Structures are given as structure tokens and as C-alpha cells.
């Protein structure tokens, strides 16, 4: 199937094989030239090394003993885990991850200088190991208060609610850090859609719950409870058309329609991050 996000730009690789999946690529990624024109690139799903043939990958798999990403498992709930990987300590893995993710990201440029970043890889576990679903990277020190640099759900796992889990996880880390966070700009179209959906759902749920207790929240209250930056809260409320000017000040009012939509969303059985399954401390 043709990918709608493909732009008129020279792609080098067309297809990769990773684990049980064959995945069509979306964008250019600077794999070494000797791999640039082969029809199918074979990637070890655990260490993310790449090979020109099935045979080479097979030989590698005899030697490669990894069955999960090479870092600390900081979260486990049911079959979902998160591994934290330090770009300075696992340079090769993190570069390979950046090369892989660039195949699905148009505008990001990070490949070689992985030292300043931490990588949070989300996996799903079965008898063969912990398979990479997606990840986000995060600067160790962000002057802009970004809590996510790049975020990706592998295409074979997209539209199943995993992106939402990654985003949720990034804000759980910010809550532990006692900081407000936001993703690095610019966002891709898909990134914007996913963040908007997450911000709206989270804020509307919080407002509905608070209303039940007879209390009111300001934008700063919402930011403090969610670890969203006030800007993102404000924009979300504007998108929901929930800011009304009343007796000389702005008040937050949810329309019937917004509340109905939210209740429908809440009835969907979805995976959520369980903060009690997260064992993590900030690095500084
Ligand atoms: N069309 C319409 N809405 C979408 C789409 C889409 N293709 N994808 C996500 N959404 C919205 C929907 O509201 C969706 O909820 P729903 O499925 O209940 O309707 C919501 O976002 C969450 O979707 P998830 O299934 O949780 O998200 P997914 O696992 O597909 O991951 C992600 C989203 C990470 C953005 C993925 O599309 C991706 O990896 N894209 C390629 C890389 C990319 O663009 N990353 C973001 C770059 S910006 C940055 O890195 C800071
Ligand atoms: Zn390997």
C-alpha cells in the first residue's frame, strides 16, 4: 500500500524486515551507501544492526544474545515494558535506533550525537523476547523544557493506542521530575494529531471529574496536575471551544458534545500506563 505521508524526496530503502514484519519505509535515512539500493534491509529486532541478506542476519542471530533493548527495565505491566537507554553508554544501539526511526520521520536530524539523549523503548513481551513497539528520545538537559525529542510507533503497531501510551509515559516521567513538559517542535502531522487527542482527552476527563466534586480548575491547576505546559492546556481548551468570556473573565465550560465524546472515549477499553508499575528517579 502506498503511504500517504511519502513526499517527493529520494528514498534510499523501500522495505525493511524486522522481527516477523516486513515494513515499507516512508522517508530517507542515511544508512551507509552500501545498503542504499538493496531491495530489502534485514534488521536484527533486538540490537537493531542491519544486514543485506537473510543469511547474514541469520549468522548474526547466532551470535547476538539480546532479547530486549540494552538498558534498564524501568516499567513492566502485563506484557508491556519500558527500557531506559543512555545514548552515551549504548552509542551503537542508539544510532541504529535513530537510523531506523528516521525511515518514518521527515524532519529530524539526530543520528550520530546520541550522547545528550536518553531513549525510552517500549516493548511487548512474548516467548521470543521483548519486541520493540516504539520509543521516544529525551534530552538529558532541555533548555526549552521539552520532555520528548522524537517519538515513534513502528508502523506495524500504529493506530493501536501505543502512541498514546508513549505520550502518557513521557508525562509520567515529567510528573516525577516535578516539571511541566512539551514535545519538541515542530511536530509532524501525525505527532500533532496524537498529542492533540491525548491532551484533549486528559484535560476533559480531569475537568469532568473535578466538576463532580463541585470544584473548579484554572489553566495552571490543570498544568500542575497533568505536567502539560500551560500553553498546551490553553491551546487545547481553545480547540475544544471551552473558553468563554463571562462577567469580565475567562471561564472553562465544556459543551454537551465534548462531554458526550469524552464519555464515549472513556468506555473504550484501552491500555493505560500504570504509574505504580514505573520505577524511576530523575538523573539530576
Ligand atoms: N489519522 C488520524 N488520527 C490519528 C492518526 C492517523 N493516522 N494517528 C494517530 N491519530 C490520533 C487519533 O486520535 C488516535 O486515537 P484513535 O486511534 O483512538 O482515534 C490518537 O492519535 C492516538 O493514536 P495511537 O494509536 O495511540 O498512536 P500511534 O501508535 O499510531 O502513534 C505516532 C502516533 C507516534 C505519531 C505515529 O503516528 C508515528 O510514529 N508516526 C511517524 C513518526 C512521527 O511522525 N512522530 C512524531 C514526530 S513529532 C516529534 O517527534 C516530537
Ligand atoms: Zn542483534
Short mmCIF file of C-alpha atoms and ligand atoms in Angstrom, two decimals:
data_model
loop_
_atom_site.label_atom_id
_atom_site.label_comp_id
_atom_site.label_asym_id
_atom_site.label_seq_id
_atom_site.Cartn_x
_atom_site.Cartn_y
_atom_site.Cartn_z
CA UNK A 1 0.00 0.00 0.00
CA UNK A 2 1.19 3.48 -0.84
CA UNK A 3 1.94 5.59 2.17
CA UNK A 4 0.14 8.94 2.19
CA UNK A 5 2.99 10.66 4.00
CA UNK A 6 5.53 9.93 1.35
CA UNK A 7 6.85 13.11 -0.17
CA UNK A 8 8.75 13.79 -3.36
CA UNK A 9 12.12 13.06 -1.91
CA UNK A 10 14.61 10.39 -2.76
CA UNK A 11 14.18 7.45 -0.51
CA UNK A 12 17.02 5.01 -0.43
CA UNK A 13 15.46 1.92 1.05
CA UNK A 14 11.97 0.75 0.30
CA UNK A 15 11.41 -2.10 2.69
CA UNK A 16 12.88 -3.41 5.89
CA UNK A 17 12.42 -6.72 7.60
CA UNK A 18 12.34 -6.53 11.37
CA UNK A 19 11.28 -9.44 13.55
CA UNK A 20 8.26 -11.04 11.88
CA UNK A 21 7.37 -7.89 9.99
CA UNK A 22 8.12 -6.53 6.56
CA UNK A 23 7.65 -2.80 6.67
CA UNK A 24 7.56 -0.28 3.86
CA UNK A 25 9.62 2.80 4.63
CA UNK A 26 8.41 6.40 4.36
CA UNK A 27 11.46 8.67 4.18
CA UNK A 28 15.16 8.86 3.52
CA UNK A 29 17.52 7.63 6.21
CA UNK A 30 21.31 7.82 5.98
CA UNK A 31 22.21 4.14 6.20
CA UNK A 32 25.71 3.54 4.77
CA UNK A 33 25.83 3.72 0.96
CA UNK A 34 26.48 0.01 0.54
CA UNK A 35 22.94 -0.59 1.85
CA UNK A 36 21.31 2.24 -0.05
CA UNK A 37 19.96 0.34 -3.04
CA UNK A 38 19.22 -3.12 -1.82
CA UNK A 39 15.55 -4.13 -2.10
CA UNK A 40 15.17 -5.32 1.48
CA UNK A 41 17.21 -4.41 4.55
CA UNK A 42 17.31 -7.04 7.29
CA UNK A 43 17.33 -5.62 10.81
CA UNK A 44 18.02 -7.55 14.00
CA UNK A 45 14.94 -6.65 16.01
CA UNK A 46 16.83 -6.68 19.32
CA UNK A 47 20.14 -4.86 18.67
CA UNK A 48 18.92 -3.06 15.50
CA UNK A 49 22.04 -3.98 13.50
CA UNK A 50 21.35 -4.14 9.77
CA UNK A 51 22.28 -6.63 7.06
CA UNK A 52 21.99 -7.01 3.32
CA UNK A 53 20.69 -10.56 3.32
CA UNK A 54 18.67 -13.03 5.35
CA UNK A 55 21.74 -15.23 5.55
CA UNK A 56 23.87 -12.52 7.15
CA UNK A 57 21.10 -11.75 9.60
CA UNK A 58 20.84 -15.47 10.42
CA UNK A 59 24.58 -15.67 11.15
CA UNK A 60 24.27 -12.59 13.34
CA UNK A 61 21.33 -14.02 15.30
CA UNK A 62 23.52 -16.99 16.29
CA UNK A 63 25.91 -14.60 18.00
CA UNK A 64 23.52 -11.90 19.18
CA UNK A 65 22.11 -12.88 22.52
CA UNK A 66 19.92 -9.81 23.09
CA UNK A 67 16.24 -10.45 23.67
CA UNK A 68 15.29 -6.93 24.73
CA UNK A 69 16.67 -3.41 24.32
CA UNK A 70 20.04 -2.95 26.09
CA UNK A 71 19.04 -0.83 29.07
CA UNK A 72 17.29 -0.78 32.42
CA UNK A 73 13.75 -2.03 32.51
CA UNK A 74 12.01 0.80 34.39
CA UNK A 75 8.41 -0.21 33.78
CA UNK A 76 6.56 -3.50 33.47
CA UNK A 77 2.82 -4.08 33.40
CA UNK A 78 1.27 -7.13 31.76
CA UNK A 79 3.25 -7.68 28.54
CA UNK A 80 4.38 -4.05 28.18
CA UNK A 81 7.81 -2.87 29.34
CA UNK A 82 9.86 0.30 29.04
CA UNK A 83 13.64 0.26 28.87
CA UNK A 84 15.75 3.35 29.53
CA UNK A 85 18.87 3.56 27.40
CA UNK A 86 21.60 6.15 27.79
CA UNK A 87 22.91 7.44 24.46
CA UNK A 88 26.37 7.85 25.93
CA UNK A 89 26.57 4.25 27.13
CA UNK A 90 24.85 2.50 24.22
CA UNK A 91 26.02 4.55 21.26
CA UNK A 92 25.72 1.85 18.61
CA UNK A 93 22.24 0.79 19.64
CA UNK A 94 21.02 4.38 19.86
CA UNK A 95 22.50 5.31 16.47
CA UNK A 96 20.85 2.26 14.96
CA UNK A 97 17.57 3.28 16.58
CA UNK A 98 17.88 6.78 15.11
CA UNK A 99 18.64 5.39 11.65
CA UNK A 100 15.62 3.12 11.90
CA UNK A 101 13.28 5.81 13.14
CA UNK A 102 14.43 8.30 10.50
CA UNK A 103 12.81 5.98 7.94
CA UNK A 104 9.46 7.18 9.39
CA UNK A 105 10.31 10.73 10.45
CA UNK A 106 10.65 13.52 7.94
CA UNK A 107 12.24 16.37 9.77
CA UNK A 108 14.52 15.03 12.47
CA UNK A 109 18.26 15.14 12.08
CA UNK A 110 19.74 13.36 15.05
CA UNK A 111 21.84 10.29 14.23
CA UNK A 112 25.37 10.44 15.49
CA UNK A 113 25.41 12.67 18.50
CA UNK A 114 23.28 10.47 20.72
CA UNK A 115 25.23 11.27 23.94
CA UNK A 116 22.92 14.06 25.17
CA UNK A 117 19.82 11.86 24.94
CA UNK A 118 18.03 9.17 26.86
CA UNK A 119 15.93 6.72 24.88
CA UNK A 120 12.77 5.15 26.24
CA UNK A 121 11.93 1.99 24.30
CA UNK A 122 8.53 0.36 24.74
CA UNK A 123 8.28 -3.36 24.10
CA UNK A 124 5.68 -6.12 24.05
CA UNK A 125 6.77 -9.43 25.51
CA UNK A 126 6.24 -12.97 24.23
CA UNK A 127 8.21 -16.22 24.49
CA UNK A 128 10.81 -14.96 21.98
CA UNK A 129 11.63 -11.75 23.83
CA UNK A 130 10.66 -8.12 24.26
CA UNK A 131 9.76 -6.76 20.83
CA UNK A 132 10.19 -3.07 20.06
CA UNK A 133 6.85 -1.30 19.54
CA UNK A 134 8.13 2.26 19.63
CA UNK A 135 10.20 4.74 21.57
CA UNK A 136 10.76 8.35 22.41
CA UNK A 137 14.01 10.17 22.98
CA UNK A 138 14.53 12.87 25.55
CA UNK A 139 17.32 15.38 26.09
CA UNK A 140 19.12 14.94 29.38
CA UNK A 141 19.08 18.73 29.78
CA UNK A 142 16.47 20.59 27.79
CA UNK A 143 16.68 24.37 27.92
CA UNK A 144 13.21 24.56 26.37
CA UNK A 145 11.61 22.16 28.88
CA UNK A 146 10.98 19.60 26.18
CA UNK A 147 10.13 16.19 27.59
CA UNK A 148 10.20 14.42 24.22
CA UNK A 149 12.60 14.98 21.31
CA UNK A 150 11.48 12.29 18.85
CA UNK A 151 8.60 9.87 19.21
CA UNK A 152 7.74 6.91 17.02
CA UNK A 153 5.44 3.92 16.96
CA UNK A 154 6.76 1.34 14.49
CA UNK A 155 4.32 1.32 11.54
CA UNK A 156 3.27 -2.29 12.14
CA UNK A 157 1.98 -1.22 15.58
CA UNK A 158 0.44 2.14 14.69
CA UNK A 159 -3.17 3.11 15.36
CA UNK A 160 -3.47 0.60 18.20
CA UNK A 161 -3.14 3.06 21.08
CA UNK A 162 0.60 2.61 21.63
CA UNK A 163 1.49 6.19 20.68
CA UNK A 164 -0.88 7.32 23.39
CA UNK A 165 0.96 5.07 25.86
CA UNK A 166 4.32 6.55 24.86
CA UNK A 167 2.99 10.09 25.30
CA UNK A 168 1.38 9.21 28.62
CA UNK A 169 4.66 7.71 29.81
CA UNK A 170 6.60 10.85 28.87
CA UNK A 171 4.33 12.91 31.12
CA UNK A 172 4.62 10.40 33.97
CA UNK A 173 8.38 11.00 33.88
CA UNK A 174 7.78 14.76 33.96
CA UNK A 175 5.49 14.37 36.98
CA UNK A 176 8.25 12.53 38.84
CA UNK A 177 10.71 15.27 37.84
CA UNK A 178 8.16 17.84 39.07
CA UNK A 179 8.41 19.64 35.75
CA UNK A 180 5.99 20.65 33.04
CA UNK A 181 6.87 19.19 29.66
CA UNK A 182 6.06 19.51 25.99
CA UNK A 183 7.23 17.73 22.83
CA UNK A 184 9.95 19.31 20.71
CA UNK A 185 8.67 21.44 17.84
CA UNK A 186 7.85 21.19 15.02
CA UNK A 187 5.51 18.25 15.38
CA UNK A 188 4.73 16.09 12.38
CA UNK A 189 1.10 15.85 11.21
CA UNK A 190 0.73 12.51 12.95
CA UNK A 191 2.51 13.81 16.03
CA UNK A 192 0.14 16.76 16.25
CA UNK A 193 -2.94 14.57 15.82
CA UNK A 194 -1.78 12.21 18.53
CA UNK A 195 -0.78 14.91 21.01
CA UNK A 196 -3.99 16.87 20.45
CA UNK A 197 -6.06 13.76 21.04
CA UNK A 198 -4.13 12.95 24.21
CA UNK A 199 -4.21 16.49 25.61
CA UNK A 200 -7.95 16.84 24.92
CA UNK A 201 -8.92 13.51 26.45
CA UNK A 202 -6.79 14.02 29.53
CA UNK A 203 -7.97 17.57 30.18
CA UNK A 204 -11.64 16.82 29.54
CA UNK A 205 -11.56 13.80 31.85
CA UNK A 206 -9.90 15.85 34.56
CA UNK A 207 -12.48 18.63 34.20
CA UNK A 208 -15.40 16.20 34.31
CA UNK A 209 -14.04 14.52 37.45
CA UNK A 210 -13.37 17.85 39.12
CA UNK A 211 -16.84 19.14 38.27
CA UNK A 212 -18.35 16.14 40.05
CA UNK A 213 -16.67 17.24 43.27
CA UNK A 214 -18.02 20.76 42.83
CA UNK A 215 -14.57 22.28 42.36
CA UNK A 216 -13.09 24.42 39.60
CA UNK A 217 -9.72 24.38 37.92
CA UNK A 218 -7.61 27.10 36.36
CA UNK A 219 -5.24 26.56 33.46
CA UNK A 220 -2.33 26.47 35.90
CA UNK A 221 -4.13 23.88 38.06
CA UNK A 222 -4.63 21.69 35.00
CA UNK A 223 -0.96 22.09 34.06
CA UNK A 224 0.16 21.16 37.58
CA UNK A 225 -1.98 18.01 37.64
CA UNK A 226 -1.06 16.76 34.16
CA UNK A 227 2.53 18.04 33.73
CA UNK A 228 1.34 19.68 30.47
CA UNK A 229 2.69 23.15 29.80
CA UNK A 230 0.09 25.93 30.25
CA UNK A 231 0.45 26.83 26.56
CA UNK A 232 -0.63 23.34 25.54
CA UNK A 233 -3.53 23.44 28.02
CA UNK A 234 -4.63 26.81 26.66
CA UNK A 235 -4.46 25.70 23.03
CA UNK A 236 -6.34 22.52 23.81
CA UNK A 237 -9.11 24.44 25.57
CA UNK A 238 -9.29 26.81 22.61
CA UNK A 239 -9.54 23.87 20.20
CA UNK A 240 -12.36 22.44 22.31
CA UNK A 241 -14.02 25.86 22.23
CA UNK A 242 -14.16 25.63 26.02
CA UNK A 243 -13.02 29.15 26.96
CA UNK A 244 -15.94 31.52 27.50
CA UNK A 245 -15.75 35.16 28.42
CA UNK A 246 -18.16 35.66 31.28
CA UNK A 247 -18.58 38.69 33.54
CA UNK A 248 -15.21 40.13 32.72
CA UNK A 249 -13.16 36.95 32.86
CA UNK A 250 -12.50 33.71 31.06
CA UNK A 251 -14.09 30.56 32.41
CA UNK A 252 -13.73 26.96 31.28
CA UNK A 253 -17.00 25.48 30.04
CA UNK A 254 -17.34 22.12 28.31
CA UNK A 255 -20.12 21.74 25.77
CA UNK A 256 -22.58 18.82 25.93
CA UNK A 257 -20.99 17.46 22.77
CA UNK A 258 -17.46 17.49 24.23
CA UNK A 259 -18.68 15.72 27.37
CA UNK A 260 -20.55 13.10 25.32
CA UNK A 261 -17.48 12.43 23.16
CA UNK A 262 -15.33 12.09 26.25
CA UNK A 263 -17.71 9.61 27.83
CA UNK A 264 -17.69 7.55 24.66
CA UNK A 265 -13.85 7.60 24.65
CA UNK A 266 -13.73 6.51 28.31
CA UNK A 267 -15.88 3.48 27.54
CA UNK A 268 -13.33 2.16 25.02
CA UNK A 269 -11.24 -0.47 26.74
CA UNK A 270 -7.76 0.90 26.34
CA UNK A 271 -4.38 0.21 27.78
CA UNK A 272 -3.17 2.88 30.20
CA UNK A 273 0.18 3.48 31.81
CA UNK A 274 0.02 2.39 35.45
CA UNK A 275 2.24 4.85 37.37
CA UNK A 276 2.71 2.30 40.16
CA UNK A 277 4.49 -0.03 37.71
CA UNK A 278 7.09 2.66 36.98
CA UNK A 279 10.27 2.57 38.99
CA UNK A 280 12.40 5.57 38.09
CA UNK A 281 14.25 8.50 39.57
CA UNK A 282 15.39 11.65 37.77
CA UNK A 283 19.08 11.66 36.85
CA UNK A 284 19.96 15.01 38.36
N1 LIG B 1 -5.04 9.62 11.43
C1 LIG B 1 -5.88 10.26 12.27
N2 LIG B 1 -5.69 10.32 13.62
C2 LIG B 1 -4.59 9.73 14.11
C3 LIG B 1 -3.67 9.04 13.29
C4 LIG B 1 -3.94 8.99 11.89
N3 LIG B 1 -3.13 8.34 11.04
N4 LIG B 1 -2.69 8.54 14.06
C5 LIG B 1 -2.97 8.90 15.32
N5 LIG B 1 -4.12 9.62 15.35
C6 LIG B 1 -4.76 10.21 16.55
C7 LIG B 1 -6.09 9.53 16.82
O1 LIG B 1 -6.91 10.43 17.53
C8 LIG B 1 -5.66 8.38 17.72
O2 LIG B 1 -6.70 7.90 18.54
P1 LIG B 1 -7.77 6.81 17.95
O3 LIG B 1 -6.98 5.74 17.26
O4 LIG B 1 -8.49 6.35 19.18
O5 LIG B 1 -8.62 7.59 17.01
C9 LIG B 1 -4.61 9.04 18.57
O6 LIG B 1 -3.94 9.94 17.68
C10 LIG B 1 -3.62 8.08 19.22
O7 LIG B 1 -3.24 7.10 18.29
P2 LIG B 1 -2.24 5.92 18.68
O8 LIG B 1 -2.70 4.65 18.05
O9 LIG B 1 -2.05 5.91 20.15
O10 LIG B 1 -0.90 6.46 18.00
P3 LIG B 1 0.21 5.62 17.20
O11 LIG B 1 0.66 4.44 17.98
O12 LIG B 1 -0.24 5.37 15.82
O13 LIG B 1 1.43 6.65 17.23
C11 LIG B 1 2.70 8.41 16.28
C12 LIG B 1 1.34 8.00 16.88
C13 LIG B 1 3.82 8.11 17.27
C14 LIG B 1 2.71 9.92 16.00
C15 LIG B 1 2.89 7.60 14.97
O14 LIG B 1 1.93 8.03 14.03
C16 LIG B 1 4.26 7.71 14.35
O15 LIG B 1 5.20 7.09 14.80
N6 LIG B 1 4.37 8.49 13.23
C17 LIG B 1 5.62 8.60 12.49
C18 LIG B 1 6.65 9.39 13.27
C19 LIG B 1 6.13 10.74 13.72
O16 LIG B 1 5.56 11.50 12.96
N7 LIG B 1 6.36 11.06 15.01
C20 LIG B 1 6.03 12.33 15.63
C21 LIG B 1 7.02 13.36 15.19
S1 LIG B 1 6.96 14.82 16.18
C22 LIG B 1 8.09 14.52 17.46
O17 LIG B 1 8.83 13.57 17.33
C23 LIG B 1 8.11 15.39 18.69
ZN1 LIG B 2 21.33 -8.43 17.13
#
